[in-house]
XYZ file of C-alpha atoms in Angstrom:
343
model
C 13.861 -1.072 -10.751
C 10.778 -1.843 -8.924
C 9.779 -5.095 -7.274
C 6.735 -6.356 -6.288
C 6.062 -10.219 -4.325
C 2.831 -11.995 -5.559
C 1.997 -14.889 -3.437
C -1.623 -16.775 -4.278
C -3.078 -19.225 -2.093
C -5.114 -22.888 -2.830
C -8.709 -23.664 -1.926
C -10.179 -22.274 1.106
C -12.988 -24.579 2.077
C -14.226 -24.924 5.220
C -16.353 -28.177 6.553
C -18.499 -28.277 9.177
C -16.460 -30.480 11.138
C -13.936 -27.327 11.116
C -16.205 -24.387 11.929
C -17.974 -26.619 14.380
C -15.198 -26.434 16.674
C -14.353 -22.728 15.882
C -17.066 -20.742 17.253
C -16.226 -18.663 20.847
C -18.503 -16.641 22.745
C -20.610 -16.642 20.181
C -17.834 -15.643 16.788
C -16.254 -18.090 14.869
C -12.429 -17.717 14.907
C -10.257 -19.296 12.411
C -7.055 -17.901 13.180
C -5.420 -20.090 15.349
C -6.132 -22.833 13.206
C -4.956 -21.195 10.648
C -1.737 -19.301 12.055
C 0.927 -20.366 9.231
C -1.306 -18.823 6.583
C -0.550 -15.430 8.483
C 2.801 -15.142 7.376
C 2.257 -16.675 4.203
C -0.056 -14.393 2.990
C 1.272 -11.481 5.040
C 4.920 -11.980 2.717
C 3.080 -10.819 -0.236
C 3.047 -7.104 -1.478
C 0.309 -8.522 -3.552
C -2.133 -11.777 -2.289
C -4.757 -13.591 -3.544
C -6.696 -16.667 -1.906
C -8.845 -18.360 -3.608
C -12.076 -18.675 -1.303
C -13.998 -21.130 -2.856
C -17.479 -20.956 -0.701
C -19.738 -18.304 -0.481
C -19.717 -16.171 3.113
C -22.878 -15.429 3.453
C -22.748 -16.620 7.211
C -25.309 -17.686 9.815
C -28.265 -15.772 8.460
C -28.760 -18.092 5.488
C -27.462 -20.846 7.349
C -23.917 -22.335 7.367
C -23.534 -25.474 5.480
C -21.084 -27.812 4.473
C -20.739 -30.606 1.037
C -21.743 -30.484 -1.228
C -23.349 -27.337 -0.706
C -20.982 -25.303 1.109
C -21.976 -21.614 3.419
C -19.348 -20.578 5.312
C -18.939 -17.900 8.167
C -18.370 -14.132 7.159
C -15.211 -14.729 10.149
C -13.183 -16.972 7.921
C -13.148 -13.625 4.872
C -12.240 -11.477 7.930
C -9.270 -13.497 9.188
C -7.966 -13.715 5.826
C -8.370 -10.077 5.220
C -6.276 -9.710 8.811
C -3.775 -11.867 7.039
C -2.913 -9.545 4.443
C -5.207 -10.736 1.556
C -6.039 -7.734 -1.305
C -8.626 -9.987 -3.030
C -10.454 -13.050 -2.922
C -10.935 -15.109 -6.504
C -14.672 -16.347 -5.860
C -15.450 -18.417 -9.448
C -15.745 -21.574 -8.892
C -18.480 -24.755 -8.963
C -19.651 -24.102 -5.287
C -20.460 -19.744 -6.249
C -23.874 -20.444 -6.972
C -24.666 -23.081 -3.938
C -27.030 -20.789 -2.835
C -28.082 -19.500 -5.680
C -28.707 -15.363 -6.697
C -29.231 -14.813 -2.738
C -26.364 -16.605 -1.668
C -24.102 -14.887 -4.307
C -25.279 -11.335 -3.417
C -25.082 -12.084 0.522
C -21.813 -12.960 0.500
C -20.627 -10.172 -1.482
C -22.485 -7.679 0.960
C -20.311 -9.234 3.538
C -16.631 -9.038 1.998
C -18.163 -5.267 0.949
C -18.765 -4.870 5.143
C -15.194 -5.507 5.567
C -13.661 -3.957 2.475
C -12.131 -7.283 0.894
C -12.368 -7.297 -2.604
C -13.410 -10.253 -4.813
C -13.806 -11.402 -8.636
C -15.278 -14.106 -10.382
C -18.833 -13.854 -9.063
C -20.534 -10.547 -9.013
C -23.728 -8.698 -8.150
C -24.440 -6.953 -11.096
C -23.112 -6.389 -14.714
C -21.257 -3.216 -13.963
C -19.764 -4.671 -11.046
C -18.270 -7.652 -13.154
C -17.371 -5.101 -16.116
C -15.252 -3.565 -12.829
C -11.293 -4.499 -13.152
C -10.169 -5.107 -10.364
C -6.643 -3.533 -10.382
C -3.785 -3.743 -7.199
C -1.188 -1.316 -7.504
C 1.848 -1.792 -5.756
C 5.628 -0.101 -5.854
C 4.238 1.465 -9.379
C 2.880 -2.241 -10.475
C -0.383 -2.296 -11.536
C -1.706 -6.382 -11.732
C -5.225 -7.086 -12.948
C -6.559 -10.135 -11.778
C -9.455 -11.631 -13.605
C -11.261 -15.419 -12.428
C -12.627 -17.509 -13.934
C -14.378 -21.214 -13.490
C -14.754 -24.100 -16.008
C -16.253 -25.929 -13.960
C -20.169 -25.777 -12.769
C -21.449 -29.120 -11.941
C -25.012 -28.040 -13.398
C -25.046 -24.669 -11.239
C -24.988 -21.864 -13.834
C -26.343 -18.561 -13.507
C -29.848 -17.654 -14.964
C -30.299 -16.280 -18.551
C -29.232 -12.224 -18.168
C -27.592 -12.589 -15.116
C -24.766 -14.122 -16.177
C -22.260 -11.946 -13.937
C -23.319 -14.023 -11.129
C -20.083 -16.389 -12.145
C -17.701 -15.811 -14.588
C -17.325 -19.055 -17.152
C -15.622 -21.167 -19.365
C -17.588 -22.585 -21.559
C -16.883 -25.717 -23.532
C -13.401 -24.505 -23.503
C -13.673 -21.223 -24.685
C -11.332 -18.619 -23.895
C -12.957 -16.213 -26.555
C -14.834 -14.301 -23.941
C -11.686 -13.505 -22.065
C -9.541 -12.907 -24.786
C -11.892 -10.122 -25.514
C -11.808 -8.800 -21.725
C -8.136 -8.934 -21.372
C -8.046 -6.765 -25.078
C -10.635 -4.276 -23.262
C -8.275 -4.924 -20.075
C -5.234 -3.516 -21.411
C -7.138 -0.722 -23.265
C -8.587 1.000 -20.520
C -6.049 -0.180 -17.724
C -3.211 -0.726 -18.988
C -1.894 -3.307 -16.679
C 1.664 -4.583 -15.908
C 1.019 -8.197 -15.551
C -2.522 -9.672 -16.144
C -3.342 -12.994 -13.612
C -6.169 -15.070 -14.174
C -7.451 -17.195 -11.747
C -8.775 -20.756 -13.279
C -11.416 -23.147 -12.120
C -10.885 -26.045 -14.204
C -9.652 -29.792 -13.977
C -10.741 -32.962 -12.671
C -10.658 -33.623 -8.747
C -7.725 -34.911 -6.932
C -5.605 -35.753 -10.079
C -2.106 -35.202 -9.143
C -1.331 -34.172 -13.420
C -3.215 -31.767 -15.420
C -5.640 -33.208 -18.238
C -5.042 -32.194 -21.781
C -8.433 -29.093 -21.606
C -6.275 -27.404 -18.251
C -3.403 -27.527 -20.985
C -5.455 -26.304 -23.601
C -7.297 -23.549 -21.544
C -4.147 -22.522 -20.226
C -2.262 -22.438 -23.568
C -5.404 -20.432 -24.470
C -5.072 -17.693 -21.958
C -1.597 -17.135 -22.232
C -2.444 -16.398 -26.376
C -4.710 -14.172 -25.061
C -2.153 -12.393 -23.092
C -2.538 -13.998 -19.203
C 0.731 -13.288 -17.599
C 0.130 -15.542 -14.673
C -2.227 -18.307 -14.680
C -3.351 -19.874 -11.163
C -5.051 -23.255 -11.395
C -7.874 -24.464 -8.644
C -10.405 -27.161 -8.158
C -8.483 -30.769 -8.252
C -7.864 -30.274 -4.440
C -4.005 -31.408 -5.020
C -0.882 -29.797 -5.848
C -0.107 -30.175 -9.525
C 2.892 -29.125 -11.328
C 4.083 -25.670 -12.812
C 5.574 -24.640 -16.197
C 6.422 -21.558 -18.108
C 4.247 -21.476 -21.547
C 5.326 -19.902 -24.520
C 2.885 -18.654 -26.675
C 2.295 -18.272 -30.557
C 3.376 -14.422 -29.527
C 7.027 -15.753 -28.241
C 5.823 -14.396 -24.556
C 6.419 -16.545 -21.677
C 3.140 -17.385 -19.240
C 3.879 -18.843 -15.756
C 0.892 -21.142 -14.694
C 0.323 -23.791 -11.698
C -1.747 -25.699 -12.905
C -3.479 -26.187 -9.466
C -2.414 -25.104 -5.693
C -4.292 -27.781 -3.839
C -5.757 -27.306 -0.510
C -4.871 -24.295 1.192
C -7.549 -24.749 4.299
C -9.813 -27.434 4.503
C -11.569 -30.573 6.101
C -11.295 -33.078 3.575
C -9.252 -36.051 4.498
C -6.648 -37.680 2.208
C -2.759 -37.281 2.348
C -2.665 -35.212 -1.103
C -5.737 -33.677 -0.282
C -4.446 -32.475 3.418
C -0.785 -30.705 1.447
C -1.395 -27.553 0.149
C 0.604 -24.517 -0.773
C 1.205 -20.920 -0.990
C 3.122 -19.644 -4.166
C 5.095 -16.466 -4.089
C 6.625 -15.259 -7.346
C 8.365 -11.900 -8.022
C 7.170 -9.411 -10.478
C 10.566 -6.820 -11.525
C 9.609 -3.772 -13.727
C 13.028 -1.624 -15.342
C 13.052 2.221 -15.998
C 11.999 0.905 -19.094
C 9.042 -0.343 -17.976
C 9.521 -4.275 -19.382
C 8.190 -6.772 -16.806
C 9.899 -10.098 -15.654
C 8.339 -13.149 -14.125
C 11.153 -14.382 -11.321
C 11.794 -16.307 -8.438
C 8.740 -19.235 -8.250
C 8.558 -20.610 -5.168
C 5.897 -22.837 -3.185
C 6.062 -22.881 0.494
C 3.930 -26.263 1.595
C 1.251 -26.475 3.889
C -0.404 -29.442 5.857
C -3.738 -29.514 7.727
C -3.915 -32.017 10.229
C -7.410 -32.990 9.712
C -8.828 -34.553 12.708
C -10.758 -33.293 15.564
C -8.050 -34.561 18.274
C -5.405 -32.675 16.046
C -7.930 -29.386 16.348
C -7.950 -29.246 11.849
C -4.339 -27.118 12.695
C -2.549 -26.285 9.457
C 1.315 -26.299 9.667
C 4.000 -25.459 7.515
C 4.846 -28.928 5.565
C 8.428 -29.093 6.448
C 7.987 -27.861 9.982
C 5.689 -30.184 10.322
C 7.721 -33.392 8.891
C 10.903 -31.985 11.208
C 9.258 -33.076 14.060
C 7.029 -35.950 12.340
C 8.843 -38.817 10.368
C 5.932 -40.557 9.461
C 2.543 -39.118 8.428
C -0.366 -40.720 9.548
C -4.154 -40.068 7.624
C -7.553 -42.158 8.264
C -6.509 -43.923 4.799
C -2.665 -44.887 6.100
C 0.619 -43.947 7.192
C 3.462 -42.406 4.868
C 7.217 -41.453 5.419
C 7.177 -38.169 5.838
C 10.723 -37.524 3.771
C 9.158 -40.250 0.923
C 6.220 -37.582 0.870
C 7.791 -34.614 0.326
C 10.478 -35.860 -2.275
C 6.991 -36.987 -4.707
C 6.005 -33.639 -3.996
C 8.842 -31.920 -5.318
C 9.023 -34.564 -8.140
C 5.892 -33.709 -9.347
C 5.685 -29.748 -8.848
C 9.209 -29.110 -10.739
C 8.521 -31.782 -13.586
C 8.431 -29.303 -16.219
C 10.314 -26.628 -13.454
C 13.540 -27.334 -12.221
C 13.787 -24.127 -10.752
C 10.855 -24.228 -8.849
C 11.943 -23.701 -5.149
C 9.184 -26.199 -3.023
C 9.733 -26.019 0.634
């Protein structure tokens, strides 16, 4: 038996009212601010953030919403962290259009950190991007549904991978190519999609999700509504189960907004046999919380660490009981999964 820990990270987002206060000697320096996300990330045999703004750093000008440019420093404390790849498809990859795209991958190249969902070239995104851990080999493909008017140009469509209208065809096909020449263990796929800040899925995440697990996603990890929404196991027309979040909220960011401010970091174990059959154990999300104002330096703390010591949480909006907060949250990420551990 071999055994493998998966943990995947929400949005990574930085505002300027974050990196403004980060920069020393002349670097910007994330890691204090960021010091839970350490061991978070550094639990996983196998992590993936989602970064979801370019890096192409001070040369093209940083910038914050709703065109976002953050420092090459933030990819290179998360690659200090323990992250093995970056999911980069997402309504903010083409901000900066073909240059911005192509800087920022030169930078996570400088550094080694690997990415997909936005690509330089055609043969980079025909590239699987394969971890292989304790004789587990997981594939993770990305993918965004959402564009906000920002799509690549005619023939350079690499630039971000899509979902268009819906469609899942395009992946199906790449996940059949996937497990042809690859032969994964467990496929994840990364998901842009949603509307912002809605605390349940709408019926197209369902549908795109019940989608890619038909076309044989293992593990599906939801972005882009900026809150935590639930998790369920789906079981397809095949009779094969599909773990998906639906979304994993804020990870890092400056946006303001008690649901907005909670984030998490999921860690799930992947079990091969001597027979080689895969299981999907063990879900857990362990909560973050980013204090987001300048007096309270934009520090992210584990939730319940946090609430120990806080009973009440107080935003710009209002102030919540801390223990009332967390039960909702639990409420509404185990709806359709008891077993989900939250802490």
């Amino acid at each position: 038996m071999s055994k493998v820990k998966l943990v995947a990270t929400g949005d990574v987002l930085l505002h300027s009212r974050i990196y403004d206060i980060s920069k020393k000697n002349g670097k910007y320096d994330f890691k204090d601010k960021m010091a839970p996300a350490q061991k978070l990330i550094g639990n996983g045999d196998v992590s993936i953030v989602n970064l979801e703004s370019i890096v192409a750093g001070e040369e093209l000008g940083l910038s914050s919403f709703p065109e976002f440019n953050n420092p090459i420093e933030l990819a290179e404390n998360l690659q200090e962290f323990g992250t093995n790849i970056v999911t980069n498809s997402n309504n903010h990859s083409l901000d900066y259009g073909e240059e911005g795209v192509l800087k920022s991958i030169s930078n996570l190249e400088s550094i080694g950190l690997d990415y997909v969902g936005s690509h330089k070239s055609k043969k980079d995104q025909q590239k699987f991007r394969i971890v292989e851990k304790n004789g587990i080999k997981i594939a993770v493909l990305s993918y965004t549904a959402v564009t906000l008017g920002k799509n690549p140009p005619k023939k350079k469509e690499y630039l971000l991978n899509r979902i268009v209208n819906g469609s899942t065809a395009g992946i199906r096909r790449e996940i059949e190519r996937l497990k042809k020449e690859e032969n994964p263990d467990v496929v994840v796929v990364a998901t842009h999609f949603g509307r912002e800040y809605a605390l349940i899925p709408g019926s197209a995440q369902v549908d795109i999700a019940s989608s890619l697990s038909d076309a044989g996603a293992d593990i599906i990890l939801g972005h882009h509504p900026h809150v935590l929404q639930p998790a369920e196991w789906i079981t397809n027309s095949r009779g094969k189960k599909t773990f998906v979040i639906y979304s994993l909220g804020n990870f890092y960011s400056g946006q303001k907004g008690l649901y907005r401010q909670i984030g998490g970091a999921l860690s799930i174990d992947i079990e091969k046999n001597s027979d080689s059959k895969i299981t999907i154990t063990n879900p857990k999300i362990d909560l973050t919380y980013v204090a987001a104002s300048k007096k309270e330096n934009y520090q992210m703390h584990h939730f319940n660490k946090y609430i120990e010591k806080n009973p009440y949480i107080k935003t710009i909006h209002d102030t919540f009981d801390s223990l009332e907060v967390f039960s909702e949250l639990n409420n509404r990420l185990t709806k359709w999964m008891p077993e989900l551990e939250v802490r």
